[in-house]
Structures are given as structure tokens and as C-alpha cells.
PDB file of C-alpha atoms in Angstrom:
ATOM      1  CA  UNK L  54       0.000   0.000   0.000  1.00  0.00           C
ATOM      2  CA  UNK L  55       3.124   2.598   0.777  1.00  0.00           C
ATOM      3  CA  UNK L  56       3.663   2.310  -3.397  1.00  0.00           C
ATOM      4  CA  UNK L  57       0.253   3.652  -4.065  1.00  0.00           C
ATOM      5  CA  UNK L  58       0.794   6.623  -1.397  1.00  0.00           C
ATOM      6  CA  UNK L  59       3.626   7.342  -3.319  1.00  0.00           C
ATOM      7  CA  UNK L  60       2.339   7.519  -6.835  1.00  0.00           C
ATOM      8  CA  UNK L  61      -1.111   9.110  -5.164  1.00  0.00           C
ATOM      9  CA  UNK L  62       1.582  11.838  -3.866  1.00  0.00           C
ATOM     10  CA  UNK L  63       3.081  12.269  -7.570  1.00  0.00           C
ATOM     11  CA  UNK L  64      -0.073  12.447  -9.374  1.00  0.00           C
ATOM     12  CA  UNK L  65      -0.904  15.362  -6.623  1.00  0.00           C
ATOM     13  CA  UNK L  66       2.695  17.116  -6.864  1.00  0.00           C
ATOM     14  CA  UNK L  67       2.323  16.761 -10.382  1.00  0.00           C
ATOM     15  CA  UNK L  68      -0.624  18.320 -10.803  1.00  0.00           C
ATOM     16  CA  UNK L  69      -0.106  21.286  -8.514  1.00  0.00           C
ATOM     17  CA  UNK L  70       3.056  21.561 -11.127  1.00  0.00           C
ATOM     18  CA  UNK L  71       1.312  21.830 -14.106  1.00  0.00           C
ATOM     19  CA  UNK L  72      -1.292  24.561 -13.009  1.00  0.00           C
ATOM     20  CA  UNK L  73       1.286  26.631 -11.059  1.00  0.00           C
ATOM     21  CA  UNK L  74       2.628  26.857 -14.447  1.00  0.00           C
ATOM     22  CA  UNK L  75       0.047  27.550 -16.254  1.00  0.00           C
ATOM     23  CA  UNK L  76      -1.808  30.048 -13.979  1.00  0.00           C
ATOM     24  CA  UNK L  77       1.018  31.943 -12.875  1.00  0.00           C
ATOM     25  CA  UNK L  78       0.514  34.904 -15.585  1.00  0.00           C
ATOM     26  CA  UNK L  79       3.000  37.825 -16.713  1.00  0.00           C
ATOM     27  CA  UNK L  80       1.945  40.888 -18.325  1.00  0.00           C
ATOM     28  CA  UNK L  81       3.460  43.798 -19.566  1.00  0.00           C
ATOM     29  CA  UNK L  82       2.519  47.405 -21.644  1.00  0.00           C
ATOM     30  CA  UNK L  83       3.769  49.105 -23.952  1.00  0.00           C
ATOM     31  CA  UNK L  84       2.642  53.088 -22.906  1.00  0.00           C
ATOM     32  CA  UNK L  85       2.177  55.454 -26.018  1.00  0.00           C
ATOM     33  CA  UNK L  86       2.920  58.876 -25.877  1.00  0.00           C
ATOM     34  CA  UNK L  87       0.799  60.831 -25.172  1.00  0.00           C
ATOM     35  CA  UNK L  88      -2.104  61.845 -27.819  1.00  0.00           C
ATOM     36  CA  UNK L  89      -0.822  58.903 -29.765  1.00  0.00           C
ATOM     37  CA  UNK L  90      -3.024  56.455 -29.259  1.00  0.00           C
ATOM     38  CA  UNK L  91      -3.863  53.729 -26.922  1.00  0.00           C
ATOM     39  CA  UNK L  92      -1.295  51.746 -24.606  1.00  0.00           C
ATOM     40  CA  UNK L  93      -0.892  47.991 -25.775  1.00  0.00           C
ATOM     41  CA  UNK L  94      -0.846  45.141 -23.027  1.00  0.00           C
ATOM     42  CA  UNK L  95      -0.348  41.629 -23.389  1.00  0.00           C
ATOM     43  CA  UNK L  96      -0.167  38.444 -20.884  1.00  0.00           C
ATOM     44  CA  UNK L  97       0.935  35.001 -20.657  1.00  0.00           C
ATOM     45  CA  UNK L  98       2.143  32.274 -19.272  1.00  0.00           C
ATOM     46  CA  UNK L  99       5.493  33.285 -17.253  1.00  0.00           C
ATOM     47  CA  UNK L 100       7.334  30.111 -18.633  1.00  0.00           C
ATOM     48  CA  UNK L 101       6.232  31.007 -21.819  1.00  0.00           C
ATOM     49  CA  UNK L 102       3.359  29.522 -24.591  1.00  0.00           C
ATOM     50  CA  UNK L 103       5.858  26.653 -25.839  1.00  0.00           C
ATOM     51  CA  UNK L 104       7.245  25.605 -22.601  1.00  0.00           C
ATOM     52  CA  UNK L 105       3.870  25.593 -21.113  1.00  0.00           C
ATOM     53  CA  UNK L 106       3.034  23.007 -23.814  1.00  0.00           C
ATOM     54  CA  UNK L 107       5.728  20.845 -23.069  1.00  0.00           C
ATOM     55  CA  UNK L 108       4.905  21.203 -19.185  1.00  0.00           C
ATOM     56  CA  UNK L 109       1.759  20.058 -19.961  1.00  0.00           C
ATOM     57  CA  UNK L 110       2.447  17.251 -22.298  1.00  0.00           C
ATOM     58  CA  UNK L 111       5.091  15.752 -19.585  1.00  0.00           C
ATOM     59  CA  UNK L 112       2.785  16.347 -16.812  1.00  0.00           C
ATOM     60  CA  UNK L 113      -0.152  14.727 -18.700  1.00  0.00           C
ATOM     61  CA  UNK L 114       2.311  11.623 -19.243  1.00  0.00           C
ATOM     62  CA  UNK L 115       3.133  11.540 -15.416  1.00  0.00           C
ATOM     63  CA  UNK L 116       0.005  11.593 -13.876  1.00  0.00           C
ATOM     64  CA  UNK L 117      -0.953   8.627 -16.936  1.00  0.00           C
ATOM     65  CA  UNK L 118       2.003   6.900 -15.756  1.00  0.00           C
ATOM     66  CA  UNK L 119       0.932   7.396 -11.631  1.00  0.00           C
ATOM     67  CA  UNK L 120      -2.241   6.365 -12.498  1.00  0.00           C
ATOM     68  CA  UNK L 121      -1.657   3.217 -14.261  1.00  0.00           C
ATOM     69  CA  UNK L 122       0.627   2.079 -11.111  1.00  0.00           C
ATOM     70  CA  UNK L 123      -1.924   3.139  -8.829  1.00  0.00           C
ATOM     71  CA  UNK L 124      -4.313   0.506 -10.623  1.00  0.00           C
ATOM     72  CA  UNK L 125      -1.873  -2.447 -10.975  1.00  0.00           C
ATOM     73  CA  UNK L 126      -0.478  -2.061  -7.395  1.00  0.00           C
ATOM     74  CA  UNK L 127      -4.125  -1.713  -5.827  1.00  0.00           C
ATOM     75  CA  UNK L 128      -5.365  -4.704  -7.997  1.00  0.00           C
ATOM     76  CA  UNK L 129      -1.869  -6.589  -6.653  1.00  0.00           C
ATOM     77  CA  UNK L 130      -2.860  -5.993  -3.134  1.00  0.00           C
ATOM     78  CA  UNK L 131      -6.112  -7.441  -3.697  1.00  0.00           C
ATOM     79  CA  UNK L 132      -5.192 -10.562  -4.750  1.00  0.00           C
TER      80      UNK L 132
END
């Protein structure tokens, strides 16, 4: 049962990961003069667009992987 507390404690870690990442926002503006126009401002993720794809991508794999073990070691222990 400690391997399935484990892999429970992965898929959580894992998870907390992946949002962090993509939650955690940066923003920034570009200020026109003034009578010029309107400032510009733009956000994103802090990691950045493509790195936030590959975050999630691994992360997804993970938490498939933690999963799977979770099933096979619970079905183990209940033979």
C-alpha cells in the first residue's frame, strides 16, 4: 500500500506543477505617448506559450504513468 501513497503523492505534486505553471501569468505594456493612441498590453504564461506546452504534455504523461501504477499495485494488493 506505501507504493500507491507514493504515486497518489506524484499524481498530486504533479498536478499542482502543471497549473502553477500555467496560472502563474506575466503581463506587460507598452505606454504610447501621449495623444498617440492607446497603450498595448499583453499576458501570458510566465514560462512562456511553448514551454507551457511541453509542461503540460510531460505532466499529462506523469500523472498517466501514476495512475496506471496506482491501478496495478491496488489490484496486486487485492489478490
Amino acid at each position: 500500500m506505501n507504493r500507491v501513497a507514493a504515486w497518489y503523492a506524484v499524481t498530486v505534486v504533479t498536478i499542482v506543477i502543471v497549473l502553477f505553471c500555467a496560472l502563474y501569468q506575466v503581463g506587460s505594456c507598452a505606454d504610447a505617448a501621449r495623444g498617440d493612441g492607446e497603450s498595448v498590453c499583453t499576458s501570458g504564461p510566465a514560462v512562456g506559450v511553448p514551454a507551457l506546452w511541453s509542461i503540460v504534455v510531460v505532466g499529462a504523461s506523469v500523472v498517466a504513468v501514476a495512475i496506471w501504477q496506482i491501478i496495478r499495485n491496488t489490484r496486486r494488493t487485492h489478490r
